[in-house]
CSV table of C-alpha atoms in Angstrom, one decimal:
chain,number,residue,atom,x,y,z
R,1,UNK,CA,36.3,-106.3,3.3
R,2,UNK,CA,39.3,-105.1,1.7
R,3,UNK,CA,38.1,-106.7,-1.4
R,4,UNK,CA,34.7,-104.8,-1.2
R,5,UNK,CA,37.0,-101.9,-0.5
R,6,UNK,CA,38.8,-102.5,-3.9
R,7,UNK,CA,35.7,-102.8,-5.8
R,8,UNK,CA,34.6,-99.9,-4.5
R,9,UNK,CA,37.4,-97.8,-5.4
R,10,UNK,CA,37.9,-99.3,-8.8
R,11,UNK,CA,33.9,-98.5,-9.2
R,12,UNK,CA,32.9,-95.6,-7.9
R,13,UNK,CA,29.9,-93.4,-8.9
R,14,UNK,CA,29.1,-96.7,-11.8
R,15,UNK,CA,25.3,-96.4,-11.8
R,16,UNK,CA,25.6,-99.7,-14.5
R,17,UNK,CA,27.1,-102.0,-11.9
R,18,UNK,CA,25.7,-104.6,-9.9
R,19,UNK,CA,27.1,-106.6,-7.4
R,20,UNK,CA,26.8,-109.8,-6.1
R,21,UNK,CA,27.6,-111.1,-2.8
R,22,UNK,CA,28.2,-114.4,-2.7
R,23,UNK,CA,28.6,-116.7,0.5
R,24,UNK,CA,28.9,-120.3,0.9
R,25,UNK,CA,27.8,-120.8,4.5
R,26,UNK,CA,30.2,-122.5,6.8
R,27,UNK,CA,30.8,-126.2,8.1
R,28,UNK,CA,31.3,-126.4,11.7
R,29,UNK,CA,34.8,-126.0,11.4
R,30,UNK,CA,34.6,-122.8,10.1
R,31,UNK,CA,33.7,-119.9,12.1
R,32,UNK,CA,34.7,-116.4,13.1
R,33,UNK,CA,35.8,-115.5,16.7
R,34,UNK,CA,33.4,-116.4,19.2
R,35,UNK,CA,33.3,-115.6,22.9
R,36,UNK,CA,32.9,-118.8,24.4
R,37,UNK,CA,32.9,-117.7,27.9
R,38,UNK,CA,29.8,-115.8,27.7
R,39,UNK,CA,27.1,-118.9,26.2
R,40,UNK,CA,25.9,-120.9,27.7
R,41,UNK,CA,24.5,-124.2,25.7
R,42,UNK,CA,26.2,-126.4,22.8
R,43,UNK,CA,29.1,-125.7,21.2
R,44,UNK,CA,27.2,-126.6,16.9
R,45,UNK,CA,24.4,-124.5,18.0
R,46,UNK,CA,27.3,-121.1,19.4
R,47,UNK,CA,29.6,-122.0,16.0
R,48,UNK,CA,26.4,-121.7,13.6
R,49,UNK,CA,25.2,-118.6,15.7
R,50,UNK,CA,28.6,-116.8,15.7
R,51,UNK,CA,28.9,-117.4,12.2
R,52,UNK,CA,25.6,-115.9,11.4
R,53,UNK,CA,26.8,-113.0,13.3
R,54,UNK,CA,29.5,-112.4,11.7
R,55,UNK,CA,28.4,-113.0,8.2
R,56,UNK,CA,25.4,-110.2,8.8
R,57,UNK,CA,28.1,-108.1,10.1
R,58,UNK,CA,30.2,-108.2,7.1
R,59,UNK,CA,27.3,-107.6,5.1
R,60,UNK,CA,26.3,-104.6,7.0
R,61,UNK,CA,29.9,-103.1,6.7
R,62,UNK,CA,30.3,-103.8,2.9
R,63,UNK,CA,26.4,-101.9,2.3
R,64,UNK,CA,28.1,-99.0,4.3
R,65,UNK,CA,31.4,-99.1,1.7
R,66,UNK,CA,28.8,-99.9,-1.0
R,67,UNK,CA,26.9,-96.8,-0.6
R,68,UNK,CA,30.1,-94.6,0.1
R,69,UNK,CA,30.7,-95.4,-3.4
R,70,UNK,CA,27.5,-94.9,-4.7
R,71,UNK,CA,26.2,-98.5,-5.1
R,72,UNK,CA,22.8,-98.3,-4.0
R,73,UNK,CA,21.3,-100.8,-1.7
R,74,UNK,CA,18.9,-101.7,-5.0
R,75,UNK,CA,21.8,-103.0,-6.8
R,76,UNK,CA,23.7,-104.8,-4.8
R,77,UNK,CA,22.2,-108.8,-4.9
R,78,UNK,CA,23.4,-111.1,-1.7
R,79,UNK,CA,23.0,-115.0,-2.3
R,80,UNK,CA,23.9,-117.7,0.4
R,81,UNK,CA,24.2,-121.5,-0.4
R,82,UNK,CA,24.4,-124.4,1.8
R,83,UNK,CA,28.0,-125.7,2.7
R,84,UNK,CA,29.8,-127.7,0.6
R,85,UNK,CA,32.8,-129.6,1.1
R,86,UNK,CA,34.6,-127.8,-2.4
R,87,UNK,CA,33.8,-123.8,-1.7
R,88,UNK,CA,35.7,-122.9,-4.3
R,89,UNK,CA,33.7,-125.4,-6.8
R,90,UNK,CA,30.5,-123.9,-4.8
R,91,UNK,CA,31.6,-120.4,-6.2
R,92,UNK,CA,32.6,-121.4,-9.7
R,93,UNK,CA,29.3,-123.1,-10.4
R,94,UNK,CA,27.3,-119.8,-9.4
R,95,UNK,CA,30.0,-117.7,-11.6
R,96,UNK,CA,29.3,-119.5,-14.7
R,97,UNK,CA,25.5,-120.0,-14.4
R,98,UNK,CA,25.3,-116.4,-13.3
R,99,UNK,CA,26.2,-114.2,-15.8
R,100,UNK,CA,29.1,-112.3,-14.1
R,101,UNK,CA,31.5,-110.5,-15.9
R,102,UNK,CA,33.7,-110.4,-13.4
R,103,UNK,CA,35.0,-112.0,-10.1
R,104,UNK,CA,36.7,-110.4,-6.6
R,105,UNK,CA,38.3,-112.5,-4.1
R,106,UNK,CA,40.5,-112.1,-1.2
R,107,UNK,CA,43.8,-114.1,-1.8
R,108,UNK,CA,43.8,-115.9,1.2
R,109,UNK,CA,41.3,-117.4,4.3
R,110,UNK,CA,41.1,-118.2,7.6
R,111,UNK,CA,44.6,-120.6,7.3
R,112,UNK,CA,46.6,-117.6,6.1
R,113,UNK,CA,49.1,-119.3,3.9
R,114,UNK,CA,52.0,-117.4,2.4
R,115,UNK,CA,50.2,-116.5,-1.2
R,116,UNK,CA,46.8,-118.0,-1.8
R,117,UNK,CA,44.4,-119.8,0.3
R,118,UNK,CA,42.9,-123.0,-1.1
R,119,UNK,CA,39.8,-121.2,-2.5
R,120,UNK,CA,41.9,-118.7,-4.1
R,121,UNK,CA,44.4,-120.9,-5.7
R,122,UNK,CA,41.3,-123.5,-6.9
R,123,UNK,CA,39.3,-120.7,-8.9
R,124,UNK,CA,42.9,-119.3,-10.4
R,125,UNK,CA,43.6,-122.3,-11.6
R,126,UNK,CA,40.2,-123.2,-13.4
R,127,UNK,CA,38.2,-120.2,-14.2
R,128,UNK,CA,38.5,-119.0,-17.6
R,129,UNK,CA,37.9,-116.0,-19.9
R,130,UNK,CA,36.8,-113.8,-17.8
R,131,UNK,CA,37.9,-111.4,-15.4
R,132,UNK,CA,39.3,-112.5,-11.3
R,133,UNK,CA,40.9,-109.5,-9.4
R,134,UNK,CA,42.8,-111.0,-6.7
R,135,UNK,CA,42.9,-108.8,-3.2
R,136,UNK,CA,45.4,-109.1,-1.1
């Protein structure tokens, strides 16, 4: 969110922009907080569930910053892949076969390392003329 946050300061009032959210759905290793002691049934199914959750949260909070800034709901796009074992490949394909002028990440992910997460540090190394605005 503090990325979206960013954008939308950096973007206000823009009526040309579109954005593009862009989420490479999660392995079963990756999930957001989950209360385990209230579900009962298999552990997959809760992960995939609590991950759902919390990805439609995230969208519903960055359409609320969105909107504060005057980014309608019509031009904001949301796209979801599959997982893939190389997210950062995952979003460099759709970057380059998109059309997107520009690129907003969040320097770091769920393993919190000092500067960049994996993800971070893969598309900083190989993405190329064009524009990536690293969030901290």
């Amino acid at each position: 969110l503090r990325a979206v946050d960013h954008l939308c300061f950096m973007l206000t009032e823009n009526p040309g922009i579109t954005v593009t959210l862009f989420h490479v759905a999660a392995k079963i290793g990756d999930y957001c907080e989950i209360d385990f002691n209230n579900y009962q049934g298999d552990i997959e199914k809760m992960m995939i569930e609590g991950g759902r959750r919390c990805v439609r949260d995230f969208y519903t909070h960055a359409r609320r910053k969105f909107q504060e800034a005057g980014i309608p709901d019509d031009r904001i796009n949301i796209k979801e892949v599959s997982p893939r074992m190389n997210v950062g490949k995952a979003i460099l394909n759709e970057f380059n076969s998109g059309g997107y002028g520009t690129l907003v990440i969040g320097r770091r992910g769920i393993g919190r390392s000092f500067f960049m997460g994996s993800v971070s540090e893969y598309l900083v190394d190989r993405m190329k003329n064009c524009a990536l605005w690293l969030v901290s």
